[in-house]
Short mmCIF file of C-alpha atoms and ligand atoms in Angstrom, two decimals:
data_model
loop_
_atom_site.label_atom_id
_atom_site.label_comp_id
_atom_site.label_asym_id
_atom_site.label_seq_id
_atom_site.Cartn_x
_atom_site.Cartn_y
_atom_site.Cartn_z
CA UNK A 6 16.30 62.40 -36.77
CA UNK A 7 12.52 62.88 -36.72
CA UNK A 8 12.11 59.19 -35.96
CA UNK A 9 14.55 59.52 -33.01
CA UNK A 10 12.79 62.58 -31.74
CA UNK A 11 9.40 60.95 -31.95
CA UNK A 12 10.75 57.97 -30.05
CA UNK A 13 12.01 60.27 -27.29
CA UNK A 14 8.70 61.93 -26.79
CA UNK A 15 6.77 58.83 -26.81
CA UNK A 16 8.92 57.56 -23.93
CA UNK A 17 7.48 60.48 -21.83
CA UNK A 18 3.94 60.03 -22.94
CA UNK A 19 1.60 58.39 -20.34
CA UNK A 20 -0.80 55.54 -21.31
CA UNK A 21 -4.31 56.67 -22.01
CA UNK A 22 -5.51 54.95 -18.83
CA UNK A 23 -3.01 56.63 -16.55
CA UNK A 24 -3.53 59.98 -18.13
CA UNK A 25 -7.37 59.57 -17.48
CA UNK A 26 -6.78 58.56 -13.89
CA UNK A 27 -4.35 61.63 -13.39
CA UNK A 28 -6.64 64.11 -15.01
CA UNK A 29 -9.63 62.87 -12.91
CA UNK A 30 -7.64 63.19 -9.62
CA UNK A 31 -6.37 66.56 -10.62
CA UNK A 32 -9.75 67.94 -11.56
CA UNK A 33 -11.09 66.69 -8.34
CA UNK A 34 -8.38 68.43 -6.37
CA UNK A 35 -8.65 71.62 -8.38
CA UNK A 36 -12.42 71.89 -7.91
CA UNK A 37 -12.10 71.60 -4.03
CA UNK A 38 -9.18 74.07 -4.17
CA UNK A 39 -11.50 76.55 -6.10
CA UNK A 40 -14.46 75.95 -3.67
CA UNK A 41 -12.25 76.65 -0.76
CA UNK A 42 -11.18 79.96 -1.92
CA UNK A 43 -10.43 82.23 -5.02
CA UNK A 44 -7.13 82.74 -6.85
CA UNK A 45 -5.12 79.87 -5.29
CA UNK A 46 -2.35 78.31 -7.14
CA UNK A 47 -2.34 74.63 -7.14
CA UNK A 48 1.15 73.18 -7.39
CA UNK A 49 1.29 69.51 -8.50
CA UNK A 50 3.86 67.71 -6.48
CA UNK A 51 5.43 65.17 -8.79
CA UNK A 52 8.45 63.93 -6.80
CA UNK A 53 9.28 60.41 -7.34
CA UNK A 54 6.78 60.16 -10.13
CA UNK A 55 7.71 59.57 -13.75
CA UNK A 56 7.94 62.23 -16.41
CA UNK A 57 5.01 60.46 -18.27
CA UNK A 58 2.85 61.44 -15.31
CA UNK A 59 3.80 65.05 -15.56
CA UNK A 60 3.11 65.09 -19.39
CA UNK A 61 -0.39 63.63 -18.62
CA UNK A 62 -1.25 66.70 -16.66
CA UNK A 63 0.90 69.04 -18.91
CA UNK A 64 -1.33 67.90 -21.86
CA UNK A 65 -4.34 68.89 -19.63
CA UNK A 66 -3.04 72.43 -19.31
CA UNK A 67 -1.11 72.17 -15.89
CA UNK A 68 2.14 74.04 -15.69
CA UNK A 69 3.03 74.44 -11.93
CA UNK A 70 4.82 71.31 -10.79
CA UNK A 71 6.76 70.78 -7.49
CA UNK A 72 9.96 68.69 -7.03
CA UNK A 73 12.00 67.84 -3.98
CA UNK A 74 15.37 66.42 -5.17
CA UNK A 75 17.68 68.66 -7.27
CA UNK A 76 19.04 65.82 -9.37
CA UNK A 77 15.58 64.57 -10.10
CA UNK A 78 14.39 67.99 -11.04
CA UNK A 79 17.39 68.63 -13.36
CA UNK A 80 16.62 65.52 -15.24
CA UNK A 81 12.95 66.10 -15.61
CA UNK A 82 13.43 69.84 -16.58
CA UNK A 83 15.69 68.61 -19.32
CA UNK A 84 13.47 66.23 -20.90
CA UNK A 85 10.04 67.94 -20.29
CA UNK A 86 8.52 70.97 -22.12
CA UNK A 87 10.19 74.33 -21.60
CA UNK A 88 7.07 76.16 -20.34
CA UNK A 89 6.75 74.25 -17.27
CA UNK A 90 7.00 76.35 -14.07
CA UNK A 91 9.01 74.28 -11.74
CA UNK A 92 8.85 74.79 -7.91
CA UNK A 93 11.66 73.39 -5.82
CA UNK A 94 10.04 72.39 -2.55
CA UNK A 95 12.60 70.05 -1.08
CA UNK A 96 14.98 70.61 1.78
CA UNK A 97 17.81 72.62 0.43
CA UNK A 98 21.54 72.03 1.34
CA UNK A 99 23.92 75.00 0.82
CA UNK A 100 26.03 72.90 -1.36
CA UNK A 101 23.20 72.25 -3.84
CA UNK A 102 22.13 75.83 -4.45
CA UNK A 103 24.32 76.15 -7.33
CA UNK A 104 23.08 73.15 -9.20
CA UNK A 105 19.45 74.13 -8.33
CA UNK A 106 20.07 77.61 -9.87
CA UNK A 107 21.06 76.09 -13.10
CA UNK A 108 17.83 74.14 -13.55
CA UNK A 109 16.13 75.28 -16.85
CA UNK A 110 13.21 77.56 -16.11
CA UNK A 111 13.21 77.28 -12.38
CA UNK A 112 10.09 79.32 -11.39
CA UNK A 113 10.36 79.19 -7.54
CA UNK A 114 12.42 78.03 -4.70
CA UNK A 115 10.12 77.57 -1.73
CA UNK A 116 12.53 76.42 0.88
CA UNK A 117 15.13 79.06 1.37
CA UNK A 118 15.79 78.99 5.18
CA UNK A 119 19.08 80.74 5.59
CA UNK A 120 20.65 83.88 4.47
CA UNK A 121 23.63 82.07 3.06
CA UNK A 122 21.56 79.93 0.86
CA UNK A 123 19.74 83.01 -0.71
CA UNK A 124 23.34 84.39 -1.41
CA UNK A 125 24.38 81.03 -3.02
CA UNK A 126 21.36 80.96 -5.12
CA UNK A 127 21.90 84.40 -6.36
CA UNK A 128 25.46 83.78 -7.14
CA UNK A 129 24.55 80.95 -9.44
CA UNK A 130 21.24 82.05 -11.04
CA UNK A 131 21.09 83.32 -14.50
CA UNK A 132 17.47 84.43 -14.63
CA UNK A 133 14.67 85.59 -12.31
CA UNK A 134 13.58 83.11 -9.57
CA UNK A 135 10.69 83.57 -7.08
CA UNK A 136 11.70 82.91 -3.63
CA UNK A 137 9.57 81.73 -0.69
CA UNK A 138 11.17 81.67 2.77
CA UNK A 139 10.42 78.47 4.71
CA UNK A 140 9.34 78.99 8.28
CA UNK A 141 9.39 76.26 10.94
CA UNK A 142 6.17 77.19 12.42
CA UNK A 143 5.82 74.00 14.36
CA UNK A 144 9.27 74.43 15.90
CA UNK A 145 10.02 70.71 15.20
CA UNK A 146 13.73 69.94 15.39
CA UNK A 147 13.60 67.70 12.25
CA UNK A 148 11.89 70.35 10.22
CA UNK A 149 13.60 73.00 8.21
CA UNK A 150 12.87 76.60 8.23
CA UNK A 151 13.62 79.98 9.92
CA UNK A 152 12.69 79.93 13.71
CA UNK A 153 9.91 82.06 14.95
CA UNK A 154 11.82 82.48 18.15
CA UNK A 155 14.44 84.73 16.70
CA UNK A 156 13.50 86.60 13.58
CA UNK A 157 16.83 88.33 12.99
CA UNK A 158 18.08 86.20 10.19
CA UNK A 159 14.65 86.15 8.51
CA UNK A 160 14.64 89.90 8.49
CA UNK A 161 18.19 90.01 7.06
CA UNK A 162 17.29 87.60 4.38
CA UNK A 163 14.30 89.81 3.36
CA UNK A 164 16.43 92.87 3.43
CA UNK A 165 18.95 91.11 1.17
CA UNK A 166 16.20 89.99 -1.31
CA UNK A 167 14.75 93.50 -1.34
CA UNK A 168 18.06 94.73 -2.73
CA UNK A 169 18.81 94.81 -6.43
CA UNK A 170 18.76 90.98 -7.21
CA UNK A 171 17.06 88.80 -9.91
CA UNK A 172 15.69 86.83 -6.95
CA UNK A 173 12.23 88.00 -6.10
CA UNK A 174 10.85 87.66 -2.62
CA UNK A 175 7.49 85.99 -3.35
CA UNK A 176 6.33 84.88 -0.10
CA UNK A 177 6.67 82.53 2.92
CA UNK A 178 6.07 78.86 3.13
CA UNK A 179 5.53 76.25 5.93
CA UNK A 180 4.67 72.55 6.28
CA UNK A 181 3.37 72.44 9.90
CA UNK A 182 3.11 69.38 12.20
CA UNK A 183 1.27 66.26 11.46
CA UNK A 184 -0.73 66.83 14.65
CA UNK A 185 -1.98 70.13 13.56
CA UNK A 186 -2.72 68.81 10.07
CA UNK A 187 -4.99 66.05 11.44
CA UNK A 188 -6.54 68.04 14.31
CA UNK A 189 -9.44 68.82 12.14
CA UNK A 190 -10.06 72.33 13.39
CA UNK A 191 -7.88 75.49 12.66
CA UNK A 192 -4.39 74.72 12.06
CA UNK A 193 -2.23 76.71 14.59
CA UNK A 194 0.88 76.37 12.42
CA UNK A 195 -0.92 77.90 9.46
CA UNK A 196 -2.23 80.68 11.83
CA UNK A 197 1.43 81.48 12.90
CA UNK A 198 2.34 81.91 9.24
CA UNK A 199 -0.43 84.20 8.75
CA UNK A 200 0.40 86.27 11.79
CA UNK A 201 4.04 86.42 10.60
CA UNK A 202 2.95 87.64 7.09
CA UNK A 203 0.95 90.40 8.56
CA UNK A 204 4.00 91.66 10.58
CA UNK A 205 6.27 91.34 7.77
CA UNK A 206 4.01 93.01 5.26
CA UNK A 207 3.67 95.96 7.67
CA UNK A 208 7.42 96.16 8.27
CA UNK A 209 8.44 95.82 4.60
CA UNK A 210 5.53 97.10 2.55
CA UNK A 211 5.12 93.68 0.96
CA UNK A 212 2.26 91.46 0.20
CA UNK A 213 3.74 88.14 0.72
CA UNK A 214 2.16 84.95 -0.74
CA UNK A 215 1.46 82.15 1.69
CA UNK A 216 2.48 78.62 0.53
CA UNK A 217 0.85 76.21 2.85
CA UNK A 218 -1.34 73.19 2.53
CA UNK A 219 -0.66 69.66 1.26
CA UNK A 220 -2.90 66.60 0.41
CA UNK A 221 -4.15 66.30 3.92
CA UNK A 222 -4.72 69.96 4.75
CA UNK A 223 -5.01 72.12 1.72
CA UNK A 224 -8.73 73.06 2.19
CA UNK A 225 -8.01 74.11 5.80
CA UNK A 226 -4.97 76.11 4.60
CA UNK A 227 -6.77 77.94 1.86
CA UNK A 228 -9.64 78.77 4.38
CA UNK A 229 -6.94 80.29 6.56
CA UNK A 230 -5.38 82.23 3.61
CA UNK A 231 -3.07 80.09 1.57
CA UNK A 232 -2.43 81.60 -1.87
CA UNK A 233 -0.42 78.50 -3.10
CA UNK A 234 -1.05 74.80 -2.25
CA UNK A 235 1.43 71.86 -2.84
CA UNK A 236 -0.58 68.77 -3.45
CA UNK A 237 1.10 65.39 -4.34
CA UNK A 238 -0.49 62.07 -3.43
CA UNK A 239 -4.02 63.25 -3.86
CA UNK A 240 -3.16 63.79 -7.53
CA UNK A 241 -0.50 61.07 -8.30
CA UNK A 242 -1.23 58.51 -5.75
CA UNK A 243 1.03 57.15 -3.04
CA UNK A 244 4.79 57.63 -3.73
CA UNK A 245 7.33 54.80 -3.85
CA UNK A 246 9.95 54.73 -1.16
CA UNK A 247 12.94 56.90 -2.13
CA UNK A 248 16.07 54.84 -2.90
CA UNK A 249 14.64 52.00 -0.95
CA UNK A 250 14.60 53.99 2.32
C1 PLP B 20 5.95 65.93 -0.70
C2 PLP B 20 5.54 67.28 -0.32
C3 PLP B 20 4.32 67.82 -0.57
C4 PLP B 20 3.19 66.94 -1.16
O1 PLP B 20 2.66 66.23 -0.10
P1 PLP B 20 1.23 65.37 -0.22
O2 PLP B 20 1.05 65.04 1.13
O3 PLP B 20 1.84 64.16 -1.09
O4 PLP B 20 0.39 66.16 -1.01
C5 PLP B 20 4.16 69.16 -0.29
N1 PLP B 20 4.97 70.02 0.35
C6 PLP B 20 6.29 69.59 0.62
C7 PLP B 20 7.37 70.38 1.07
C8 PLP B 20 6.63 68.26 0.31
O5 PLP B 20 7.78 67.69 0.54
#
């Protein structure tokens, strides 16, 4: 039995070479996160990367990982250490909320964008989950998130989460447009999230976290007030195409 367990663990251990590469990448990102602002959480986005990559950073002390696909997250959560804090950051279909809520030790769902999804998550969850509400700050049709044009459902969701539920309203999240991300100056989409936070904090007596910033724009995001950044390719390298798409 011991031999079997050891074989299982060795399957998810990285090679020394890959581990050194990932640790170097992570440390470089972490130091630029830290020099951009204090107390910012760095979530390592490991979607489409093997569990052995996650183990390399886990062995280095990293605990916050982000995943985009419910099935992939389920499989990884099952085989990886139980003190990892998983963030679901992918687009969330109502029909998948139930499966997502069952993931072992799910720390946060960052992409709730409808009241009915919050309700589905609540119905299926067995322990506390931090919730971030996704905002479509760039008003792009293909992007998920609550619209800034009509805040009614966003307000309803916040009021629902402020009730007596194991779901904890942690903050708001956005991706923003590519053009804003590459503009070089202040990011207008991030600025919109900051303005929204101020209004919501005033209305609801909250101190909402801001999850914004990815590989291309996390330094800008932190300078504008991000408390949590989601960085993938700068740590893990380019991702393979998903399912050949
Ligand atoms: C993939 C993804 C990231 C990480 O993107 P990189 O550009 O690789 O850093 C961050 N946030 C969300 C929502 C993502 O889907």
